[in-house]
Short mmCIF file of C-alpha atoms and ligand atoms in Angstrom, two decimals:
data_model
loop_
_atom_site.label_atom_id
_atom_site.label_comp_id
_atom_site.label_asym_id
_atom_site.label_seq_id
_atom_site.Cartn_x
_atom_site.Cartn_y
_atom_site.Cartn_z
CA UNK A 1378 63.25 87.36 123.23
CA UNK A 1379 65.57 85.88 125.44
CA UNK A 1380 63.46 83.22 127.39
CA UNK A 1381 63.56 84.67 130.84
CA UNK A 1382 61.37 87.54 129.61
CA UNK A 1383 58.45 88.03 131.07
CA UNK A 1384 54.81 87.51 129.23
CA UNK A 1385 53.98 91.05 128.47
CA UNK A 1386 50.84 92.29 126.82
CA UNK A 1387 49.18 95.33 125.88
CA UNK A 1388 47.58 97.65 127.59
CA UNK A 1389 50.58 98.05 129.30
CA UNK A 1390 53.61 97.27 126.27
CA UNK A 1391 53.32 98.88 123.45
CA UNK A 1392 55.77 98.81 121.58
CA UNK A 1393 54.85 101.83 119.65
CA UNK A 1394 55.80 103.76 122.17
CA UNK A 1395 59.30 103.93 121.39
CA UNK A 1396 59.01 103.82 117.08
CA UNK A 1397 57.38 107.51 117.67
CA UNK A 1398 59.88 110.54 117.73
CA UNK A 1399 63.19 109.88 115.62
CA UNK A 1400 65.27 110.86 118.65
CA UNK A 1401 64.02 107.89 120.40
CA UNK A 1402 64.00 105.00 117.24
CA UNK A 1403 67.75 105.77 116.93
CA UNK A 1404 68.46 105.34 120.81
CA UNK A 1405 66.54 102.09 120.52
CA UNK A 1406 68.27 101.02 116.78
CA UNK A 1407 70.08 98.01 117.22
CA UNK A 1408 72.07 97.44 114.50
CA UNK A 1409 73.92 100.46 112.26
CA UNK A 1410 75.43 100.51 109.17
CA UNK A 1411 78.42 102.60 108.88
CA UNK A 1412 81.66 103.24 105.67
CA UNK A 1413 83.86 101.19 107.87
CA UNK A 1414 81.63 97.93 106.82
CA UNK A 1415 81.41 98.62 103.27
CA UNK A 1416 84.86 97.65 100.83
CA UNK A 1417 84.45 98.40 97.02
CA UNK A 1418 84.42 95.52 94.39
CA UNK A 1419 86.21 97.35 91.21
CA UNK A 1420 86.40 96.29 87.37
CA UNK A 1421 89.77 97.77 85.83
CA UNK A 1422 90.34 97.36 82.31
CA UNK A 1423 94.06 98.66 80.35
CA UNK A 1424 94.98 101.57 79.34
CA UNK A 1425 94.60 105.42 79.65
CA UNK A 1426 91.88 107.75 80.37
CA UNK A 1427 89.27 104.93 80.12
CA UNK A 1428 85.86 105.16 81.55
CA UNK A 1429 84.24 101.70 80.60
CA UNK A 1430 80.28 101.16 81.02
CA UNK A 1431 78.58 97.54 82.43
CA UNK A 1432 74.93 97.42 80.39
CA UNK A 1433 74.33 94.40 83.22
CA UNK A 1434 75.42 97.03 85.75
CA UNK A 1435 74.18 100.85 84.42
CA UNK A 1436 76.14 103.16 87.27
CA UNK A 1437 79.40 100.84 87.68
CA UNK A 1438 81.91 101.55 84.92
CA UNK A 1439 85.44 99.78 83.74
CA UNK A 1440 88.20 101.46 85.17
CA UNK A 1441 92.17 102.61 83.79
CA UNK A 1442 94.30 101.92 86.21
CA UNK A 1443 95.03 105.67 86.00
CA UNK A 1444 91.64 106.06 86.19
CA UNK A 1445 91.18 103.97 89.22
CA UNK A 1446 93.81 105.02 91.46
CA UNK A 1447 91.56 108.55 91.32
CA UNK A 1448 88.88 106.38 92.46
CA UNK A 1449 90.90 104.47 95.16
CA UNK A 1450 92.00 108.13 96.07
CA UNK A 1451 87.96 109.45 95.86
CA UNK A 1452 86.99 105.98 98.23
CA UNK A 1453 89.89 106.44 100.77
CA UNK A 1454 88.82 110.39 101.00
CA UNK A 1455 85.13 109.19 102.06
CA UNK A 1456 86.51 106.10 104.42
CA UNK A 1457 86.57 103.42 103.29
CA UNK A 1458 88.00 101.13 104.20
CA UNK A 1459 88.99 98.67 101.52
CA UNK A 1460 88.84 98.26 97.33
CA UNK A 1461 88.47 95.00 95.94
CA UNK A 1462 90.19 94.10 92.49
CA UNK A 1463 87.94 91.95 89.62
CA UNK A 1464 90.56 92.14 85.73
CA UNK A 1465 88.81 92.16 83.13
CA UNK A 1466 91.84 91.04 81.04
CA UNK A 1467 92.40 91.16 76.98
CA UNK A 1468 90.47 87.77 75.83
CA UNK A 1469 94.12 87.39 73.04
CA UNK A 1470 95.85 87.04 77.48
CA UNK A 1471 93.82 83.91 77.81
CA UNK A 1472 94.49 80.92 77.43
CA UNK A 1473 93.63 76.57 79.23
CA UNK A 1474 96.56 76.92 81.40
CA UNK A 1475 95.82 80.53 82.87
CA UNK A 1476 98.72 81.04 82.62
CA UNK A 1477 98.73 85.67 82.96
CA UNK A 1478 96.80 84.77 86.05
CA UNK A 1479 100.32 84.20 87.83
CA UNK A 1480 102.29 86.89 85.64
CA UNK A 1481 103.98 89.53 88.37
CA UNK A 1482 102.97 92.65 85.44
CA UNK A 1483 99.45 91.43 85.00
CA UNK A 1484 96.61 94.81 84.88
CA UNK A 1485 96.30 93.04 88.36
CA UNK A 1486 98.88 93.29 89.97
CA UNK A 1487 100.30 96.65 87.91
CA UNK A 1488 96.76 98.45 89.71
CA UNK A 1489 97.60 97.03 92.59
CA UNK A 1490 101.16 98.79 92.68
CA UNK A 1491 99.83 101.69 91.55
CA UNK A 1492 96.58 102.10 94.40
CA UNK A 1493 98.99 100.92 96.41
CA UNK A 1494 101.48 104.21 95.65
CA UNK A 1495 98.75 106.76 94.93
CA UNK A 1496 97.25 105.57 98.54
CA UNK A 1497 98.86 103.11 100.52
CA UNK A 1498 96.24 103.19 103.31
CA UNK A 1499 93.38 102.38 102.15
CA UNK A 1500 92.63 98.03 102.18
CA UNK A 1501 93.48 96.56 98.42
CA UNK A 1502 91.52 92.72 98.46
CA UNK A 1503 92.16 90.62 95.19
CA UNK A 1504 89.75 88.06 93.93
CA UNK A 1505 91.81 84.26 93.49
CA UNK A 1506 90.23 82.41 90.74
CA UNK A 1507 90.59 81.82 87.03
CA UNK A 1508 87.92 82.51 85.62
CA UNK A 1509 89.17 86.46 84.22
CA UNK A 1510 92.71 84.75 82.88
CA UNK A 1511 90.45 81.11 81.98
CA UNK A 1512 90.20 80.88 78.28
CA UNK A 1513 87.70 77.55 79.40
CA UNK A 1514 86.13 80.92 82.39
CA UNK A 1515 85.94 78.72 84.87
CA UNK A 1516 87.61 78.85 88.30
CA UNK A 1517 90.03 76.24 87.92
CA UNK A 1518 91.91 74.26 84.98
CA UNK A 1519 89.86 72.64 82.79
CA UNK A 1520 92.00 68.62 81.94
CA UNK A 1521 89.89 66.01 80.42
CA UNK A 1522 86.53 68.03 80.53
CA UNK A 1523 86.70 67.95 83.90
CA UNK A 1524 87.28 70.98 87.22
CA UNK A 1525 91.00 69.62 88.21
CA UNK A 1526 91.27 70.52 92.34
CA UNK A 1527 94.68 70.06 93.33
CA UNK A 1528 96.19 70.58 89.56
CA UNK A 1529 93.79 74.36 90.17
CA UNK A 1530 94.73 74.97 93.31
CA UNK A 1531 98.84 74.85 92.72
CA UNK A 1532 98.67 77.52 90.60
CA UNK A 1533 95.92 79.33 92.56
CA UNK A 1534 98.39 79.49 95.63
CA UNK A 1535 101.27 80.78 92.92
CA UNK A 1536 98.64 83.35 91.75
CA UNK A 1537 97.99 84.86 95.83
CA UNK A 1538 102.14 84.74 95.74
CA UNK A 1539 102.34 87.29 92.43
CA UNK A 1540 99.59 88.87 94.45
CA UNK A 1541 100.24 89.29 97.75
CA UNK A 1542 103.68 90.13 96.47
CA UNK A 1543 101.88 92.59 94.19
CA UNK A 1544 101.20 94.24 97.42
CA UNK A 1545 97.51 93.72 98.43
CA UNK A 1546 96.77 93.01 102.06
CA UNK A 1547 93.88 90.02 101.27
CA UNK A 1548 93.73 87.96 99.06
CA UNK A 1549 90.29 86.11 98.55
CA UNK A 1550 89.79 82.99 97.21
CA UNK A 1551 87.10 82.72 95.51
CA UNK A 1552 86.98 79.28 92.92
CA UNK A 1553 85.71 76.75 95.28
CA UNK A 1554 88.60 73.99 94.26
CA UNK A 1555 89.14 71.73 98.20
CA UNK A 1556 92.14 71.97 100.57
CA UNK A 1557 92.84 75.73 98.94
CA UNK A 1558 93.35 77.63 102.16
CA UNK A 1559 95.46 75.74 104.33
CA UNK A 1560 97.77 75.59 100.66
CA UNK A 1561 97.45 79.34 100.72
CA UNK A 1562 98.39 80.15 103.91
CA UNK A 1563 101.48 77.56 103.54
CA UNK A 1564 102.75 79.57 100.38
CA UNK A 1565 102.40 82.96 101.50
CA UNK A 1566 104.13 81.85 104.37
CA UNK A 1567 106.85 80.19 103.05
CA UNK A 1568 107.33 83.38 100.33
CA UNK A 1569 107.73 85.27 103.97
CA UNK A 1570 103.78 86.92 103.18
CA UNK A 1571 102.79 86.53 106.56
CA UNK A 1572 100.96 89.37 107.10
CA UNK A 1573 98.86 88.49 103.94
CA UNK A 1574 95.36 88.45 105.22
CA UNK A 1575 92.88 85.20 103.70
CA UNK A 1576 89.26 85.77 103.04
CA UNK A 1577 87.80 82.91 102.64
CA UNK A 1578 84.85 82.65 100.35
CA UNK A 1579 83.25 79.68 102.11
CA UNK A 1580 80.28 79.66 100.87
CA UNK A 1581 80.51 80.31 97.45
CA UNK A 1582 76.96 79.22 95.90
CA UNK A 1583 76.24 78.52 91.88
CA UNK A 1584 74.37 81.38 91.65
CA UNK A 1585 72.63 83.16 88.20
CA UNK A 1586 73.20 86.36 90.22
CA UNK A 1587 76.42 86.32 89.17
CA UNK A 1588 75.50 87.31 85.72
CA UNK A 1589 76.34 91.00 85.75
CA UNK A 1590 79.55 90.45 86.55
CA UNK A 1591 80.40 88.17 83.63
CA UNK A 1592 79.94 90.84 81.34
CA UNK A 1593 81.66 92.80 83.60
CA UNK A 1594 85.32 90.74 83.83
CA UNK A 1595 83.84 89.43 80.17
CA UNK A 1596 84.49 85.62 81.13
CA UNK A 1597 80.93 85.43 80.74
CA UNK A 1598 81.21 84.07 77.02
CA UNK A 1599 84.18 82.15 77.68
CA UNK A 1600 82.57 79.83 80.47
CA UNK A 1601 82.02 76.52 78.95
CA UNK A 1602 79.12 74.73 80.83
CA UNK A 1603 78.60 75.68 84.84
CA UNK A 1604 80.47 75.57 88.50
CA UNK A 1605 78.02 73.48 90.29
CA UNK A 1606 80.81 70.54 90.06
CA UNK A 1607 83.17 73.50 92.09
CA UNK A 1608 80.26 75.94 93.43
CA UNK A 1609 77.33 74.87 95.81
CA UNK A 1610 74.31 73.97 95.47
CA UNK A 1611 71.45 76.82 96.37
CA UNK A 1612 70.08 74.39 98.41
CA UNK A 1613 72.14 74.13 101.31
CA UNK A 1614 73.22 75.37 104.40
CA UNK A 1615 75.00 72.42 106.67
CA UNK A 1616 77.80 71.74 104.38
CA UNK A 1617 78.07 76.04 104.27
CA UNK A 1618 78.96 75.92 107.85
CA UNK A 1619 81.26 72.45 107.29
CA UNK A 1620 83.57 74.71 104.19
CA UNK A 1621 83.88 77.51 107.11
CA UNK A 1622 84.61 74.63 109.34
CA UNK A 1623 87.34 73.48 107.89
CA UNK A 1624 88.89 77.32 106.22
CA UNK A 1625 88.82 77.76 109.25
CA UNK A 1626 91.03 74.85 110.18
CA UNK A 1627 92.90 75.90 107.66
CA UNK A 1628 93.72 78.90 109.15
CA UNK A 1629 91.15 81.55 106.86
CA UNK A 1630 91.59 84.87 108.26
CA UNK A 1631 87.79 85.55 107.42
CA UNK A 1632 85.10 84.08 105.72
CA UNK A 1633 83.19 85.15 103.01
CA UNK A 1634 79.35 84.38 101.81
CA UNK A 1635 77.80 84.52 98.52
CA UNK A 1636 75.97 85.65 96.87
CA UNK A 1637 74.15 87.63 99.50
CA UNK A 1638 70.23 89.11 100.10
CA UNK A 1639 69.17 85.34 99.06
CA UNK A 1640 71.25 84.16 101.43
CA UNK A 1641 71.06 85.93 104.49
CA UNK A 1642 69.49 83.18 106.61
CA UNK A 1643 73.98 81.13 105.83
CA UNK A 1644 74.94 84.48 106.64
CA UNK A 1645 73.43 84.38 110.17
CA UNK A 1646 73.98 80.35 110.46
CA UNK A 1647 77.73 81.24 109.54
CA UNK A 1648 78.30 84.60 112.26
CA UNK A 1649 76.13 82.28 115.44
CA UNK A 1650 77.28 79.40 114.79
CA UNK A 1651 81.81 80.59 114.58
CA UNK A 1652 81.86 84.53 115.46
CA UNK A 1653 84.33 85.72 113.52
CA UNK A 1654 84.12 88.00 110.66
CA UNK A 1655 81.96 87.43 108.18
CA UNK A 1656 82.03 89.33 105.27
CA UNK A 1657 78.66 88.89 102.20
CA UNK A 1658 78.90 90.37 99.13
CA UNK A 1659 75.46 91.65 97.77
CA UNK A 1660 76.69 90.48 94.02
CA UNK A 1661 76.55 92.17 90.48
CA UNK A 1662 72.59 90.55 90.07
CA UNK A 1663 71.45 91.81 92.82
CA UNK A 1664 72.85 95.08 91.78
CA UNK A 1665 71.19 95.30 88.78
CA UNK A 1666 67.45 93.85 89.98
CA UNK A 1667 67.99 97.25 92.79
CA UNK A 1668 69.12 99.78 90.28
CA UNK A 1669 66.83 98.34 86.97
CA UNK A 1670 63.75 98.64 89.65
CA UNK A 1671 65.29 102.07 90.86
CA UNK A 1672 65.87 103.78 87.38
CA UNK A 1673 61.71 103.06 86.34
CA UNK A 1674 60.85 105.25 89.47
CA UNK A 1675 60.37 101.46 91.06
CA UNK A 1676 62.38 101.32 93.80
CA UNK A 1677 63.67 104.58 95.46
CA UNK A 1678 67.82 103.83 95.03
CA UNK A 1679 68.96 105.62 98.02
CA UNK A 1680 66.79 104.98 100.96
CA UNK A 1681 66.68 100.42 99.37
CA UNK A 1682 70.22 100.57 99.02
CA UNK A 1683 70.83 101.33 102.67
CA UNK A 1684 68.22 99.14 104.06
CA UNK A 1685 69.80 96.52 101.33
CA UNK A 1686 73.12 96.70 103.36
CA UNK A 1687 70.76 97.00 106.93
CA UNK A 1688 70.23 93.38 106.67
CA UNK A 1689 73.36 92.24 106.10
CA UNK A 1690 74.26 94.14 109.49
CA UNK A 1691 71.05 92.31 110.98
CA UNK A 1692 72.02 88.54 109.86
CA UNK A 1693 75.47 89.38 111.32
CA UNK A 1694 77.91 90.68 108.25
CA UNK A 1695 80.77 92.60 109.28
CA UNK A 1696 81.38 93.96 106.57
CA UNK A 1697 80.31 94.02 103.30
CA UNK A 1698 80.88 94.33 98.93
CA UNK A 1699 79.10 96.15 97.09
CA UNK A 1700 78.85 97.85 94.36
CA UNK A 1701 77.36 101.00 96.01
CA UNK A 1702 79.79 101.28 98.28
CA UNK A 1703 81.18 104.81 97.42
CA UNK A 1704 77.38 106.60 96.57
CA UNK A 1705 76.14 104.73 100.49
CA UNK A 1706 79.11 106.22 102.01
CA UNK A 1707 77.66 108.85 101.06
CA UNK A 1708 74.38 109.06 101.54
CA UNK A 1709 75.62 108.55 105.69
CA UNK A 1710 77.92 110.57 105.59
CA UNK A 1711 75.44 113.21 104.81
CA UNK A 1712 73.39 111.45 107.34
C1 LIG B 2721 85.10 84.45 89.88
C2 LIG B 2721 84.57 85.34 90.42
C3 LIG B 2721 82.39 85.67 90.10
C4 LIG B 2721 82.44 86.66 91.84
C5 LIG B 2721 83.25 87.24 92.42
N1 LIG B 2721 84.28 86.34 91.37
C6 LIG B 2721 81.87 84.89 89.38
C7 LIG B 2721 81.68 84.01 89.37
O1 LIG B 2721 81.46 82.82 90.55
O2 LIG B 2721 81.23 83.32 88.39
C8 LIG B 2721 81.06 86.83 91.48
C9 LIG B 2721 80.13 88.32 91.71
C10 LIG B 2721 79.54 89.27 91.44
O3 LIG B 2721 78.70 88.67 91.00
O4 LIG B 2721 79.32 90.49 91.41
N2 LIG B 2721 85.80 83.35 90.62
#
């Protein structure tokens, strides 16, 4: 409450008064979730006509490129501004040097080209991290048993350029190496890709809530150890502000806080401190928890997905990555 507001008290003041009718609750609502706030993460797999359910994410499937194109057309019809692509790569193509990540004809790049051709008006976000391509399951290169920073930044910059050349609109480094935003901006500019946006996963925590995602892209089994030497400690907030400040200084167009719901305090502080386009990711584990409870009849799915995303808006998110995007878009359209 702003300090200049005089103290008010019952019975003249009754905060229930405006809550009485639906029309009046609508008038005084402070935040509103809209389809414009949604980014839909989608998993891509090789093949034709392939739709593979993901056991730990009921309702979410890996799609081959032809089905991805149809899904992208559906998303555009619903008014969803952008999708984010995550490849589930053939294990035979995973190597310690992650070289498939920089192959201009890899699964992600082919998916980007196909979606752009079919639905040019839909924004495409590509994840920049080595984990889908790395036989060690890490987001960077493992050298002498450690995830090496500067060597990882080099290959991640090449990966971003390859994705941008395929036609992706936003590159989203989710790897948490130091210095990668500036290096990536320079690499894109040098390649004539000045208009490609950089969405930095600036405050990305070493979280157990990513479990189902690692099943979805098949990096979980490959992962040796954990990601605590590069992803943030869930105990920290001041450090998140520092991460964001540095990434902004290095040229990030937008920043991300991840995971979502358990980290709304971080999201709120980042938005308040910087006022920049700030996104959040309702991650796989959050989806799985809500889905599992709803499937048992313990939560009302439609209500809980809209409520959880509205909470992101209230905390300050400009947009949210959510696996529920098409369902939410349909619910919002139905009113
Ligand atoms: C990997 C990446 C992860 C997610 C997005 N990009 C997992 C990880 O860091 O291990 C998680 C998304 C989710 O859980 O939904 N670079």
